[in-house]
Structure formats: structure tokens, C-alpha cells
Coordinates of C-alpha atoms in Angstrom, one line a residue:
X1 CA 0.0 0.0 0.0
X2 CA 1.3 3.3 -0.7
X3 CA 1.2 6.3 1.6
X4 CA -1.4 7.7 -0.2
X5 CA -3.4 4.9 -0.2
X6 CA -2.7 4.7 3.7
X7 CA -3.9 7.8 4.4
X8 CA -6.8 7.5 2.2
X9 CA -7.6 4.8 3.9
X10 CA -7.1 6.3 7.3
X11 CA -9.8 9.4 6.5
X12 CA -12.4 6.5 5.1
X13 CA -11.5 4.5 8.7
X14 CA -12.1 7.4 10.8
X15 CA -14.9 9.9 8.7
X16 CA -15.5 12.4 11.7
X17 CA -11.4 12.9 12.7
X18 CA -9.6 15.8 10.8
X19 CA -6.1 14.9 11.6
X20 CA -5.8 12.3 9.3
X21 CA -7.3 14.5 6.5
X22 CA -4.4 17.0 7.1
X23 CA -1.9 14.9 7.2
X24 CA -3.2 14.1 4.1
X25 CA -3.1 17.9 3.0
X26 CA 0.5 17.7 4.3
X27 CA 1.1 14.6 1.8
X28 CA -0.5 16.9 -1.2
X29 CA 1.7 19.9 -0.2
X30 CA 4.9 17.4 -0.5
X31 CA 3.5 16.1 -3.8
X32 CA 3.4 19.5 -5.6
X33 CA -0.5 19.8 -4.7
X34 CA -0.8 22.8 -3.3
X35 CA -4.4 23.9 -4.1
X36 CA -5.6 20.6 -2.9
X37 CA -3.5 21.0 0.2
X38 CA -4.8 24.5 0.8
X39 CA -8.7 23.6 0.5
X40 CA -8.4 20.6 2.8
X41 CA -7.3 22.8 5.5
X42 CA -9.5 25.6 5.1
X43 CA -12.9 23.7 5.2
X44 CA -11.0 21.5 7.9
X45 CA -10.3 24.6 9.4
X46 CA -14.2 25.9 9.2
X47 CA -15.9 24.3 11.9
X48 CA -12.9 25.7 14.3
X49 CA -14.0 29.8 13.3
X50 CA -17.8 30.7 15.1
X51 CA -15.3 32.6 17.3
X52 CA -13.3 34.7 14.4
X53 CA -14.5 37.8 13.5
X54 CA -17.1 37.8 10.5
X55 CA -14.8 39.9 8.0
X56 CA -12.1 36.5 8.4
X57 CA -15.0 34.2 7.9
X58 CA -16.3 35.8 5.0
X59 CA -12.6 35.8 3.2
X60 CA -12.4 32.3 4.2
X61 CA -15.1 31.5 2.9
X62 CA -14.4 33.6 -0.4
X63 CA -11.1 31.5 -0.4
X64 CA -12.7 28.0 -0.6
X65 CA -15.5 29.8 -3.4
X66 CA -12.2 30.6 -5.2
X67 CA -11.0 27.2 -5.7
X68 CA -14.2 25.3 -6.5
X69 CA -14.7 27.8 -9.1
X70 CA -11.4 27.9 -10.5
X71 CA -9.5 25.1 -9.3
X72 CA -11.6 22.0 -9.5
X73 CA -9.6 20.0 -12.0
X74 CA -6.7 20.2 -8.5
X75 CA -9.8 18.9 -6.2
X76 CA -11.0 16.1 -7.9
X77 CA -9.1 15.5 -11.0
X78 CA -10.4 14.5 -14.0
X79 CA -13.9 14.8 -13.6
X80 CA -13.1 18.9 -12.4
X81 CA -13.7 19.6 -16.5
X82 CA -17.0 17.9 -16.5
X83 CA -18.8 18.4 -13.7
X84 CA -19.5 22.4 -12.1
X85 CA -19.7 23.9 -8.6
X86 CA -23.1 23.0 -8.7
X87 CA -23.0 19.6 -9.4
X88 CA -20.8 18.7 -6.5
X89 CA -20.8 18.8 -2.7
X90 CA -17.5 19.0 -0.3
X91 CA -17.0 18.1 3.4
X92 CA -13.8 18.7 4.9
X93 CA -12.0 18.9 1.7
X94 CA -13.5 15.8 0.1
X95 CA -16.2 15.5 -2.1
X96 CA -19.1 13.4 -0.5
X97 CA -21.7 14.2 -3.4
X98 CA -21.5 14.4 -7.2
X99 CA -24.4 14.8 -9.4
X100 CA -23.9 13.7 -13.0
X101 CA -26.0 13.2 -16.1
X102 CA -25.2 9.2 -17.5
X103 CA -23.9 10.6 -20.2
X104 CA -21.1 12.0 -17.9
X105 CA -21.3 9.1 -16.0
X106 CA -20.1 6.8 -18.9
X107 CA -17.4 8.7 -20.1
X108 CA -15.6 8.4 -17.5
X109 CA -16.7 5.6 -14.7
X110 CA -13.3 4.6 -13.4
X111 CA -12.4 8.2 -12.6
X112 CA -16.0 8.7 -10.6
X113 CA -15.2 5.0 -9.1
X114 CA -11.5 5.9 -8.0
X115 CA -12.9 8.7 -5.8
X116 CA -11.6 8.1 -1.8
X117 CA -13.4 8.4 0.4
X118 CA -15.7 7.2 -1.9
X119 CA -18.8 9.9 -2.5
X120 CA -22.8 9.5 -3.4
X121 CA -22.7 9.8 -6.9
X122 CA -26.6 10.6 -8.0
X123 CA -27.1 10.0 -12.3
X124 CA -29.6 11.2 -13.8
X125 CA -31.4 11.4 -17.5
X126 CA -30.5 7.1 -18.1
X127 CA -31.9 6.6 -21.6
X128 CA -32.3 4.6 -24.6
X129 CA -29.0 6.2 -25.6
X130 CA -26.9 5.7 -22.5
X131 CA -28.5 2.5 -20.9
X132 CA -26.4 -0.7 -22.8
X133 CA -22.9 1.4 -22.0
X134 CA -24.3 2.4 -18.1
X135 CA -24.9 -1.2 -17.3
X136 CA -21.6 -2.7 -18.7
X137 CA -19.6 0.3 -17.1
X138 CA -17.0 -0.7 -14.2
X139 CA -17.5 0.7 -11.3
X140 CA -21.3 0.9 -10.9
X141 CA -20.9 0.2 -6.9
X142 CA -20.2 3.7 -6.4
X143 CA -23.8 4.8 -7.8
X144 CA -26.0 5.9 -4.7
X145 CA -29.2 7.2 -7.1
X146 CA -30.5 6.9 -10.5
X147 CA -33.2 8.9 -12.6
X148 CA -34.4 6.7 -15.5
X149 CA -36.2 8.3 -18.3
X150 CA -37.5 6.4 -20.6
X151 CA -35.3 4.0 -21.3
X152 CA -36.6 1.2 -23.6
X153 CA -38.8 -1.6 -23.0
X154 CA -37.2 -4.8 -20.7
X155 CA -34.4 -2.6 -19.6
X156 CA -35.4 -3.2 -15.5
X157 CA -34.0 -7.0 -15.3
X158 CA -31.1 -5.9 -16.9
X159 CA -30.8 -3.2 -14.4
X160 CA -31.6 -5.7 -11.8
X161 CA -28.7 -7.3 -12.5
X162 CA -26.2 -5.0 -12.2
X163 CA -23.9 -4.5 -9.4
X164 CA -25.5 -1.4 -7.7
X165 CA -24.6 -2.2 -3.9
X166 CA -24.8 1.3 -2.6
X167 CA -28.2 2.2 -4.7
X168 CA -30.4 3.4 -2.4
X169 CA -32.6 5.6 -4.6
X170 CA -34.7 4.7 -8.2
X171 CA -36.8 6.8 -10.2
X172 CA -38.3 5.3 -13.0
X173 CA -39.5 8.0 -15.5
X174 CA -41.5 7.0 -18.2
X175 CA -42.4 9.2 -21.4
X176 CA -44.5 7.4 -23.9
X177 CA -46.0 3.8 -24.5
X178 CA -44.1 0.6 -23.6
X179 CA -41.3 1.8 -21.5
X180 CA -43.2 1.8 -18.1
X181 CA -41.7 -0.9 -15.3
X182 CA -44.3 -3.6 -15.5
X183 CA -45.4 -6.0 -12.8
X184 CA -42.5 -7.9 -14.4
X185 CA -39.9 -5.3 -14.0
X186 CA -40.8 -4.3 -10.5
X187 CA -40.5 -7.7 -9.8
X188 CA -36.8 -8.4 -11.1
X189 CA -36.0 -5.1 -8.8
X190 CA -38.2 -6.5 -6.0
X191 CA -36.2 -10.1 -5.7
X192 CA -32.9 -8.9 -7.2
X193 CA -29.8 -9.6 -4.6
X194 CA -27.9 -7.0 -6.2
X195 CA -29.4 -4.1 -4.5
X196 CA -29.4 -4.6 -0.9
X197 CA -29.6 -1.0 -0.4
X198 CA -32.1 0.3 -2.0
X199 CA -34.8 2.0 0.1
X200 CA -36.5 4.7 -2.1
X201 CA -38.3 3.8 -5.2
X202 CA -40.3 5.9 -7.5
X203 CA -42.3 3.6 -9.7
X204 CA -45.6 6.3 -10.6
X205 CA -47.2 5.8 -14.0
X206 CA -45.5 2.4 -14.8
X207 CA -48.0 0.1 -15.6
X208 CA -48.5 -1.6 -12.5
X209 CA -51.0 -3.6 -11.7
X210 CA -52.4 -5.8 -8.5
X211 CA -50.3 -8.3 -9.6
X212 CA -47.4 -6.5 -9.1
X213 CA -48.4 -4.9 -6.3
X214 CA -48.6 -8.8 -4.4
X215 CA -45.3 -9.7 -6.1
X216 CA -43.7 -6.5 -4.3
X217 CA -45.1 -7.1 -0.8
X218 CA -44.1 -10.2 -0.4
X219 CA -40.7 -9.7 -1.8
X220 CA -37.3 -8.9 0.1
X221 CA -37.5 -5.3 -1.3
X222 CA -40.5 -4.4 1.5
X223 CA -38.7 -4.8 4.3
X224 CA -36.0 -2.4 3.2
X225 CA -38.3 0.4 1.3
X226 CA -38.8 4.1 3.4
X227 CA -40.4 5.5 0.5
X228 CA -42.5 4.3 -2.2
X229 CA -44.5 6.0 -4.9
X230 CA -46.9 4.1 -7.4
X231 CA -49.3 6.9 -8.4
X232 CA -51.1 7.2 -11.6
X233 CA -50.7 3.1 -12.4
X234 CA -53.8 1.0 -12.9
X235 CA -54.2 -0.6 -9.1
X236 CA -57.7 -1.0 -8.2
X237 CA -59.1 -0.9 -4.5
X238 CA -58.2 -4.4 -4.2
X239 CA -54.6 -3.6 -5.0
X240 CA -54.7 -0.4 -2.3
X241 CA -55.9 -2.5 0.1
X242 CA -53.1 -4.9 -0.1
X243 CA -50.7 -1.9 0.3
X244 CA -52.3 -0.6 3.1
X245 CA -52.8 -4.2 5.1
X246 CA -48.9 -4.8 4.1
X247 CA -48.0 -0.9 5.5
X248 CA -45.8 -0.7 8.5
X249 CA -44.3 2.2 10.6
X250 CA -41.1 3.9 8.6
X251 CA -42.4 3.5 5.3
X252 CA -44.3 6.3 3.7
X253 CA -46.6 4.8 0.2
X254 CA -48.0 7.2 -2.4
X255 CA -51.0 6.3 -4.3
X256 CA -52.8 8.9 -6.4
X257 CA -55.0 7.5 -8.6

């Protein structure tokens, strides 16, 4: 392991602890990162100024505006000439949120996947144009959410089978006829073993029916869900019923119909 990698894996061991992130800054300063080193310990440095007086805050604060906006190939490499300022979200020096579109996404997976600590990364806009290269990208653990929109018909197994470990949120947009989720599709989703995270699922004008709405209930995915939304899909009272009868405390169900 190199030191890098040591200290790395020091900041992921202890998330809350600052020292290891600035003996990390002290390991960028000796590696001819100097920006890098500089924003770690000012945001470090944040949390340790309520006292200072509001005119050193504010150029502080100025500061670390300074380098996101100008600086954020030095902050995050690579992915500093695709992604803006308001696409991303630090924490002590790191980045612990990226949004991206999958378009981004798939250009460049291994550089969002080599990211330590390792941040939510949220995609969004998966189509018919990006799906077959999203699901054969390395590096899919890292994804946290994903916004689907519209992107073919039979595309949720495949999904289903991809390893997203960390997804904990799926939308499922639809625009048009035959690229809703089916009974079928919440199903592979339902029973697939390679989500074990996923906890928030927006499945609203997909074409689900009773059926589906049994198949999900009784499925490993129920136990897990906080949030659920199948408005606008044709589930009668029967189907509502079921919901309701299966409901339990911590999980919030939408249903507009």
C-alpha cells in the first residue's frame, strides 16, 4: 500500500477525525499539490472559526469559493472539467456528493469509481441512448441514485442485474407507451440480490398492476423500502388494500390514482 493509499484509507476508517485529513493535506503539499492541500485545510479549518471575527470568515469562505470555481480539476481531477460547482458537494476537503448526467457518467466511470473516500454519486437522465454502455460500465458500486427516463422496454432486469450495492434511490420515468416498469420489471428489482440497499423507489405511472403490487409485498424489497411511490398506475381498491394491510411504521406509500 502506498502512503497515499494509507492515508486515504485512514480518513475513510475514521470519517468524523480531521487529523488524518491534514496529514493528508501535508502529503499533497509534499507532492506539488498545493491547491488541494490549501482547500483541505481551510474547510478543515471551518468548523474551528464561530469565534473569528465575520470579516475573516467571510474571506475564508471567499477562499474556498475561489478554488471550487477555479481550481476543480486540482480537487477532484479528471472529472473537475466535467462536472460544475453545482454539481458537486465537499465536506472537509473531500467530495461526498457528485451529481452527474449518465452521459457523464459513462465517459468516465473509473475516474467517478476511483474517488476516496468514496462519494454518493446521483445520475440522472438514463436513456435509450446511454443505458447498454451504463450497465456494462465498471465501477457501478459507487452509484448511490439513478433517474431513469424512458429508457426502452425490458431494460429493468437488466438493471436488476447489475452491481449497484450502494443504490439506495430509483426513479423510473417514463415518457411514452411501452417503456413503463411492468409488474414484471418491479419484480426483477423486488427479488434482485444486487441491491441490498435500495430503500426509495419511484415507480408512478408504470403500468402496475395488483399483480405487481402482491409480487412486491411479499418480496425482500419491502422490508428495506422508506419510500415508495406508485401513483397514476392502474391498481384498483383491491390492489390499495393490499398496500395498506402490508403498511408498516417507517415507510411512507404514495398512491394517487
Amino acid at each position: 500500500m502506498s502512503d497515499e493509499d494509507a492515508l486515504l484509507a485512514a480518513i475513510e476508517a475514521h470519517p468524523d477525525e480531521d487529523t488524518p485529513r491534514l496529514a493528508y493535506a501535508d502529503w499533497c503539499d509534499e507532492h506539488d499539490q498545493p491547491a488541494r492541500a490549501e482547500f483541505i485545510r481551510l474547510q478543515c479549518g471551518w468548523r474551528h472559526t464561530a469565534d473569528a471575527p465575520t470579516a475573516e470568515r467571510r474571506k475564508l469562505q471567499e477562499r474556498v469559493r475561489f478554488l471550487i470555481q477555479n481550481r476543480l480539476r486540482d480537487l477532484i481531477g479528471p472529472l473537475g472539467g466535467d462536472l460544475t460547482p453545482l454539481d458537486i458537494r465537499f465536506d472537509r476537503g473531500f467530495l461526498i456528493e457528485g451529481n452527474a448526467t449518465a452521459r457523464q457518467f459513462v465517459s468516465s466511470p473509473r475516474a467517478f469509481a476511483a474517488l476516496r473516500p468514496r462519494p454518493r454519486v446521483n445520475v440522472r437522465n438514463l436513456n435509450q441512448a446511454t443505458f447498454d454502455r451504463f450497465v456494462a460500465c465498471p465501477g457501478l458500486e459507487c452509484v448511490t441514485s439513478i433517474a431513469v427516463n424512458s429508457p426502452g422496454p425490458n431494460t429493468a432486469p437488466v438493471l436488476a442485474g447489475c452491481p449497484l450495492s450502494r443504490l439506495e434511490s430509483l426513479d423510473w420515468h417514463v415518457h411514452g407507451v411501452g417503456y413503463g416498469l411492468w409488474d414484471s420489471g418491479l419484480a426483477a428489482l423486488a427479488y434482485s440480490d444486487e441491491l441490498p440497499r435500495l430503500h426509495r423507489l419511484d415507480a408512478s405511472n408504470d403500468d402496475i398492476t395488483d399483480a405487481g403490487v402482491a409480487r412486491l409485498v411479499e418480496s425482500p424489497l419491502w422490508e428495506r423500502l422508506r419510500w415508495l411511490d406508485l401513483s397514476h398506475n392502474p391498481i384498483t381498491d383491491a390492489g390499495a388494500a393490499r398496500l395498506a394491510e402490508a403498511s408498516r411504521p417507517g415507510l411512507y406509500v404514495r398512491l394517487d390514482r
